[in-house]
Short mmCIF file of C-alpha atoms and ligand atoms in Angstrom, two decimals:
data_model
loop_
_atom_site.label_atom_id
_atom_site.label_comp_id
_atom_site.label_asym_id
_atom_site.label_seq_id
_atom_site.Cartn_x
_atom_site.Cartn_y
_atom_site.Cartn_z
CA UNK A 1 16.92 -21.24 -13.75
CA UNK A 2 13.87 -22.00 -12.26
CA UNK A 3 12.08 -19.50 -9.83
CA UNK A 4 8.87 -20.99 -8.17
CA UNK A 5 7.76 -17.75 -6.08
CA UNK A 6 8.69 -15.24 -8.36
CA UNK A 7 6.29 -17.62 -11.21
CA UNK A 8 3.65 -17.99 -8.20
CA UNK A 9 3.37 -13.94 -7.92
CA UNK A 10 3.32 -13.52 -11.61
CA UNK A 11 0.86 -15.57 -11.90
CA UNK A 12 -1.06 -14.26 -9.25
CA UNK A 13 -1.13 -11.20 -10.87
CA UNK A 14 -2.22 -12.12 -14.30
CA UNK A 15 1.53 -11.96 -15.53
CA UNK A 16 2.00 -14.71 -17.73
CA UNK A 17 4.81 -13.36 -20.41
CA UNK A 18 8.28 -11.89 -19.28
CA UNK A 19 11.72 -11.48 -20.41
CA UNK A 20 14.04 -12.36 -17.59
CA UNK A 21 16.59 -9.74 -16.60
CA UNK A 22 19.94 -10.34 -18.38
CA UNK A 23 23.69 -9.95 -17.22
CA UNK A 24 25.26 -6.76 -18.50
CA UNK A 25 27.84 -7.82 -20.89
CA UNK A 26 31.17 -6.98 -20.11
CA UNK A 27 32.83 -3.81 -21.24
CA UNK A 28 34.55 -5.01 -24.32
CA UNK A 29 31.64 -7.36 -25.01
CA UNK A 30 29.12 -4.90 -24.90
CA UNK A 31 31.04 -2.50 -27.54
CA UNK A 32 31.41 -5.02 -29.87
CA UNK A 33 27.52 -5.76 -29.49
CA UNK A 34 26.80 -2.42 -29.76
CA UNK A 35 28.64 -1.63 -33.17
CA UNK A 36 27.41 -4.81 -34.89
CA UNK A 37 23.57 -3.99 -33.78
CA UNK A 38 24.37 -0.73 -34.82
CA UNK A 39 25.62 -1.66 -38.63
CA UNK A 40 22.65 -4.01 -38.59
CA UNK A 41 19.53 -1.39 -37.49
CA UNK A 42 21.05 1.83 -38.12
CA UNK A 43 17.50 3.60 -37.53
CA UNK A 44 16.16 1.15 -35.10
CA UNK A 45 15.62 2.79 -31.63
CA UNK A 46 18.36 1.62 -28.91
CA UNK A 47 17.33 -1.16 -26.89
CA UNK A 48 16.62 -0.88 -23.78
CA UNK A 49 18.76 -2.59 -20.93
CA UNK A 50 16.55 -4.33 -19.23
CA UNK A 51 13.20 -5.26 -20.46
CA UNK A 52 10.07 -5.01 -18.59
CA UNK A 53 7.76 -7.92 -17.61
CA UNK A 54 5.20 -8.46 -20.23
CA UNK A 55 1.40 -8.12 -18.55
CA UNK A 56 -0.65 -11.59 -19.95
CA UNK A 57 -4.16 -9.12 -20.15
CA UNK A 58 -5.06 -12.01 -22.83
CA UNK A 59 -6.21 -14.72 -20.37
CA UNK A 60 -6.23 -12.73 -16.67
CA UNK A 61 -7.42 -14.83 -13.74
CA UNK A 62 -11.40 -14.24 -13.22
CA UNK A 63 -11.08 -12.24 -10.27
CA UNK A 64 -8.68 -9.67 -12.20
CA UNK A 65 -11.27 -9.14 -14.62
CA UNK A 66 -14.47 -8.71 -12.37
CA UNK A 67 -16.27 -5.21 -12.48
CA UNK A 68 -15.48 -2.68 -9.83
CA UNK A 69 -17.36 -2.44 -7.49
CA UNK A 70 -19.91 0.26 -7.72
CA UNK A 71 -19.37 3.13 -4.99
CA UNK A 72 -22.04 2.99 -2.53
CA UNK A 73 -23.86 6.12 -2.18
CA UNK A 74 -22.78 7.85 0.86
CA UNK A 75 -25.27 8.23 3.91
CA UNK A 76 -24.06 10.60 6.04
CA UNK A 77 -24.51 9.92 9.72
CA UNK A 78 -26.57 10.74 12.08
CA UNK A 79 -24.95 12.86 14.58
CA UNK A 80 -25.15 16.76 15.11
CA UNK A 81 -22.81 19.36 14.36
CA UNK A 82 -22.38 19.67 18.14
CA UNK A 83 -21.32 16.77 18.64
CA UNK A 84 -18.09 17.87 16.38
CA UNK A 85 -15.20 19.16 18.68
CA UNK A 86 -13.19 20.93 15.99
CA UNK A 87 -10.81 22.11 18.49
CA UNK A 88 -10.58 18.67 20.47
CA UNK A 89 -7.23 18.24 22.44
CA UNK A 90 -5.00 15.83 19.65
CA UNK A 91 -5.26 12.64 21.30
CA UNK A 92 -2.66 11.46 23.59
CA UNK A 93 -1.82 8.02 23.06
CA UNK A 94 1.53 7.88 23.98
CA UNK A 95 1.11 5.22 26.18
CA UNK A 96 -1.53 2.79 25.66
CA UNK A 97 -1.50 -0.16 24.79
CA UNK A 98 -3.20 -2.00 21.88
CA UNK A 99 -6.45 -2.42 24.11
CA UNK A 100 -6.33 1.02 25.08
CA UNK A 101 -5.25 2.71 21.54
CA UNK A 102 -7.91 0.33 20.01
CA UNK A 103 -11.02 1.46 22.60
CA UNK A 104 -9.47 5.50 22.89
CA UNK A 105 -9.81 5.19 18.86
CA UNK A 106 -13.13 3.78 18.73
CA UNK A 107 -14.56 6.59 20.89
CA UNK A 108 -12.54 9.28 19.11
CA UNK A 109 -14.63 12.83 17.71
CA UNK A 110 -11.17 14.30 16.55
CA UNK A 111 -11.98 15.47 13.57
CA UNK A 112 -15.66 15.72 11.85
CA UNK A 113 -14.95 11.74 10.03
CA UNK A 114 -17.07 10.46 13.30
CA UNK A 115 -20.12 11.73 12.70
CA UNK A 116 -20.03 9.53 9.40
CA UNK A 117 -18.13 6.41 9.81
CA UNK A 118 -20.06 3.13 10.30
CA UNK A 119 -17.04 2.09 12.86
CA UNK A 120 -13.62 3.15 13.13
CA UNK A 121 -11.20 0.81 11.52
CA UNK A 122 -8.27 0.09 13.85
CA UNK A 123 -5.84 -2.62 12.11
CA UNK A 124 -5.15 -6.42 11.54
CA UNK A 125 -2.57 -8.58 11.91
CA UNK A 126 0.23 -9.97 13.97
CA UNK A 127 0.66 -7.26 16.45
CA UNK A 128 4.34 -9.08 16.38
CA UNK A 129 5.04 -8.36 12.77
CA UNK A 130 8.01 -8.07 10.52
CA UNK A 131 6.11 -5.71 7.95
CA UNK A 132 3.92 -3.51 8.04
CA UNK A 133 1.28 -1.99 5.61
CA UNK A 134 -0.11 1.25 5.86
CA UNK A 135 -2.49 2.31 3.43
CA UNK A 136 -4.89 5.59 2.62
CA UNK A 137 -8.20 4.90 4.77
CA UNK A 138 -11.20 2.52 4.89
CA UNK A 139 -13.58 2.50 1.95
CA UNK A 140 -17.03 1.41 2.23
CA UNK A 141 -16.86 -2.05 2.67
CA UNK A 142 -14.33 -1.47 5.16
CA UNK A 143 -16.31 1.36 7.24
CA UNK A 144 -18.87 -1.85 7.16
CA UNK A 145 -16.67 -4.79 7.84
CA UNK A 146 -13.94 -2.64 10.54
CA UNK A 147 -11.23 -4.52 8.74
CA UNK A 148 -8.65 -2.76 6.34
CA UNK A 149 -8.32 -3.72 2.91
CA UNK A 150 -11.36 -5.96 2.14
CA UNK A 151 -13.02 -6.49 -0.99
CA UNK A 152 -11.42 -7.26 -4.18
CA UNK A 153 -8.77 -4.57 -3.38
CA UNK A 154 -7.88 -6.79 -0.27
CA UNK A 155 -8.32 -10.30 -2.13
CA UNK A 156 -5.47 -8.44 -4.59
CA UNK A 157 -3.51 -7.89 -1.64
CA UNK A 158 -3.62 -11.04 0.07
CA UNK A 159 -2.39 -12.84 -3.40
CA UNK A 160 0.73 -10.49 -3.65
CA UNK A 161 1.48 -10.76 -0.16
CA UNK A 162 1.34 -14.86 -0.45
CA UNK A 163 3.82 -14.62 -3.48
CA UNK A 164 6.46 -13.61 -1.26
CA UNK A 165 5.87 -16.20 0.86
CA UNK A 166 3.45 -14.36 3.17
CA UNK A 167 -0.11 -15.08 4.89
CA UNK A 168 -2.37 -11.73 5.81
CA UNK A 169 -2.28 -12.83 9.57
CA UNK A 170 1.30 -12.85 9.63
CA UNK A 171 1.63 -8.92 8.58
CA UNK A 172 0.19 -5.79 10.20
CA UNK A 173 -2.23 -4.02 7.33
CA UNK A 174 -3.47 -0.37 9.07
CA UNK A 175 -4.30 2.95 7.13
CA UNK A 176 -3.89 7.17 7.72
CA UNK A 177 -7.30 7.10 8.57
CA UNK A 178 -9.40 5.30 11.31
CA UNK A 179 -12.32 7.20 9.15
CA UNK A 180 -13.65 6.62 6.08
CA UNK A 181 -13.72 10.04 3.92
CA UNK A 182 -17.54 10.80 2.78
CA UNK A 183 -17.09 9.36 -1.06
CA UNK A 184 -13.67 8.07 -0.18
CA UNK A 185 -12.16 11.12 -0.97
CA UNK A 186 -8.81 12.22 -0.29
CA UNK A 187 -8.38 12.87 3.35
CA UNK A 188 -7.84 16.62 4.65
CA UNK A 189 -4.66 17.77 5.70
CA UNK A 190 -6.27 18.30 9.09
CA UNK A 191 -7.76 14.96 9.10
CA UNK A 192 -4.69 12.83 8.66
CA UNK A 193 -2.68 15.29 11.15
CA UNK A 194 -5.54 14.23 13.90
CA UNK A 195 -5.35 10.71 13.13
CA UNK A 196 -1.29 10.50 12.87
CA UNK A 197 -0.70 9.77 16.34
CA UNK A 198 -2.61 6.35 16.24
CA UNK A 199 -0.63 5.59 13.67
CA UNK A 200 2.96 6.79 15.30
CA UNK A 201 1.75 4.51 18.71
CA UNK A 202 0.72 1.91 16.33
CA UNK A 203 4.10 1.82 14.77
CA UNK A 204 5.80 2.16 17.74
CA UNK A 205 4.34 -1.13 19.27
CA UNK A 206 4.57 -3.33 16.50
CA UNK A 207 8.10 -1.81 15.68
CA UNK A 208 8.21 -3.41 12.37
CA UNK A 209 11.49 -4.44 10.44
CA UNK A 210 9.85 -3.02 7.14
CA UNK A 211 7.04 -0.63 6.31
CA UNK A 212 5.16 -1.18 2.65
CA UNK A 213 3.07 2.36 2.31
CA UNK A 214 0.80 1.19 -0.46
CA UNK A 215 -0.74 4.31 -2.45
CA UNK A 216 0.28 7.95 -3.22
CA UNK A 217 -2.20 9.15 -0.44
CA UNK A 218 0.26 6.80 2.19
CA UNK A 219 3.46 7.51 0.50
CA UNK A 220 2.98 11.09 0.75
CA UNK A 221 1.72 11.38 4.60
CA UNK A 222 4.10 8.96 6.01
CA UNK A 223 6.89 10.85 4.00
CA UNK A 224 5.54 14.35 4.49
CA UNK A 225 6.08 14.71 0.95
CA UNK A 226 3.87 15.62 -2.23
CA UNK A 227 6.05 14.14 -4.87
CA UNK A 228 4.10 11.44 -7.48
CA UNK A 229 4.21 8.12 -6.13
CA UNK A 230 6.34 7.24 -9.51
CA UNK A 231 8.50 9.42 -7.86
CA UNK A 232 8.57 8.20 -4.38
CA UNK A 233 8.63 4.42 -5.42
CA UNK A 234 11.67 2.52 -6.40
CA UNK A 235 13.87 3.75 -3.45
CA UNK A 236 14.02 2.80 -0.09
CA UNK A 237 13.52 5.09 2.59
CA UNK A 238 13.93 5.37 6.21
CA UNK A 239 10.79 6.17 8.83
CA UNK A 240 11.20 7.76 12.07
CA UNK A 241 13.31 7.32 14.68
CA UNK A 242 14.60 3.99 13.75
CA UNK A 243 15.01 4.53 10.49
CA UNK A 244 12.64 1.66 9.43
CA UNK A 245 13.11 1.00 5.76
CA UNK A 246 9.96 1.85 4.05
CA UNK A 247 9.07 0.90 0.35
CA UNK A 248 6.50 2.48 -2.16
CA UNK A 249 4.18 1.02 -4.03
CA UNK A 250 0.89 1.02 -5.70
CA UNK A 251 -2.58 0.40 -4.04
CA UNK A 252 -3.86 -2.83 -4.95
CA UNK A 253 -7.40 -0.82 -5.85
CA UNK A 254 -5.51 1.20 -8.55
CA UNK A 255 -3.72 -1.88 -9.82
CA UNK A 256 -6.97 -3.15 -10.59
CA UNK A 257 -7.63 -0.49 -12.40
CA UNK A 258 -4.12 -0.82 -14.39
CA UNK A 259 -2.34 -3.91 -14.76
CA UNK A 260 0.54 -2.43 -16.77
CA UNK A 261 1.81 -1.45 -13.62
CA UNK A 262 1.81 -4.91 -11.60
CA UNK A 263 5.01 -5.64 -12.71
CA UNK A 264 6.56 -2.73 -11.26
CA UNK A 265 4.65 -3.72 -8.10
CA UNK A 266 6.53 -6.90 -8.25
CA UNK A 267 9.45 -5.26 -8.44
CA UNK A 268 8.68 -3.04 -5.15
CA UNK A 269 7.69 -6.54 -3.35
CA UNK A 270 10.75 -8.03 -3.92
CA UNK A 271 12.62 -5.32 -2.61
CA UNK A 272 10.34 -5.61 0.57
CA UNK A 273 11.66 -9.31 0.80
CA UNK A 274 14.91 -8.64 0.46
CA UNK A 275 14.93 -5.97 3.47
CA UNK A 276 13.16 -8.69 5.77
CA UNK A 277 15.50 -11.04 4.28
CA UNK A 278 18.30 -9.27 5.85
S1 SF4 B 301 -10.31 9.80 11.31
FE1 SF4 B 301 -8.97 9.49 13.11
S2 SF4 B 301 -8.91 11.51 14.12
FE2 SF4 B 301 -10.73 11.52 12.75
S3 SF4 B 301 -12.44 10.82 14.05
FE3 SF4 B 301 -11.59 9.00 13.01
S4 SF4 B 301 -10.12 8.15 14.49
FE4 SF4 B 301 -10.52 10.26 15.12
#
């Protein structure tokens, strides 16, 4: 049978050889299969179950195969170190609105990120939205555009997203971090403990059916966990209050980086469509 958006996403993401998924064979059928394969290959290794999508790396789309982009070299800012309130009051946002959160955030010396961000980056998106993205924190051309996931790393993004059925301005994208880490590091505990609360009021007013925390930096602050994101992906889990679902998958920067794992990201999208779905 025929699936046109699961072929559109493949080939979006330079997938252009699979085996579909088959049936498990029923009990009795499945013995007799596995005896006669067995008499047949007695050393061959056991085959697997279910086979995994084969990546196409021979003929990629052109944007797939672009160089990274070279890190910028990082220019700290201008400010003091008194202008750094390490002890600032965590910001009470409770209730703001998205003006508010958006202006209180823009003006916010929480943590020492402000003296070298460009801008803060707030979020995008339908403020209404069924899913929401969260992912790590702004990278350089984000500190320079104040818009999350930009850059080839976005343009990834925007392609899975529209292979299930999705346009960027009809999803929320917003990171950990307002800030972008000096050398896009990893941000500090402390940092992403500051920053949380935007996030939490940010969450709370879009009050989305599904979150998608894209990257082990995400998946490990929004789940207060320091498992591998191999670990944390595959499952669904339940965020706050509500118990949003919330899927795991990889960042569209590190898929990039390694293909072999867009099929499993396929895998974590569908599930995401199948919890909006219900
Ligand atoms: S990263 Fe968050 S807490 Fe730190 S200065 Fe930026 S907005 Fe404030």
């Amino acid at each position: 049978m025929e699936h046109p958006l699961r072929n559109a996403y493949l080939e979006a993401m330079g997938i252009t050889q699979w085996v579909v998924r088959q049936p498990p064979a029923p009990p009795e059928i499945a013995e007799r299969q596995a005896v006669a394969a067995s008499a047949a290959q007695p050393q061959a290794p056991e085959p697997a179950a279910v086979a995994e999508p084969v990546t196409g790396h021979d003929a990629p789309p052109s944007w797939l195969t672009e160089a990274p982009l070279p890190e910028e070299q990082w220019h700290p800012g201008e400010t003091t170190a008194d202008e750094f309130e390490p002890h600032a009051p965590r910001p009470v946002v409770a209730d703001l609105g998205w003006d508010a959160l958006q202006q209180h955030i823009a003006a916010c010396r929480s943590c020492e990120l402000h003296r070298s961000r460009k801008q803060t980056v707030f979020g995008t998106g339908s403020q209404q939205a069924d899913l929401l993205i969260i992912g790590e924190a702004p990278g350089a051309d984000e500190d320079r555009q104040g818009e999350p996931f930009v850059g080839r790393a976005g343009k990834l993004l925007n392609a899975m997203l529209k292979a299930i059925g999705l346009e960027r301005n009809q999803v929320y994208i917003a990171n950990i971090l307002k800030c972008r880490p000096p050398g896009n590091r990893d941000p500090h505990v402390e940092e992403a403990s500051h920053c949380r609360p935007y996030l939490m009021r940010q969450i709370e007013l879009i009050n989305p059916k599904v979150i998608l925390a894209v990257g082990r930096v995400s998946a490990q602050n929004l789940l207060k966990s320091t498992d591998t994101l191999g670990r944390l992906r595959g499952r669904t889990h339940r965020f706050g209050a509500d118990n949003t679902p919330l899927i795991v998958t990889y960042h569209p920067a590190y898929l990039l980086r390694s293909p072999e794992q867009k099929a499993k990201s396929w895998q974590d999208l569908q599930q995401v469509l199948s919890l909006l779905q219900k």
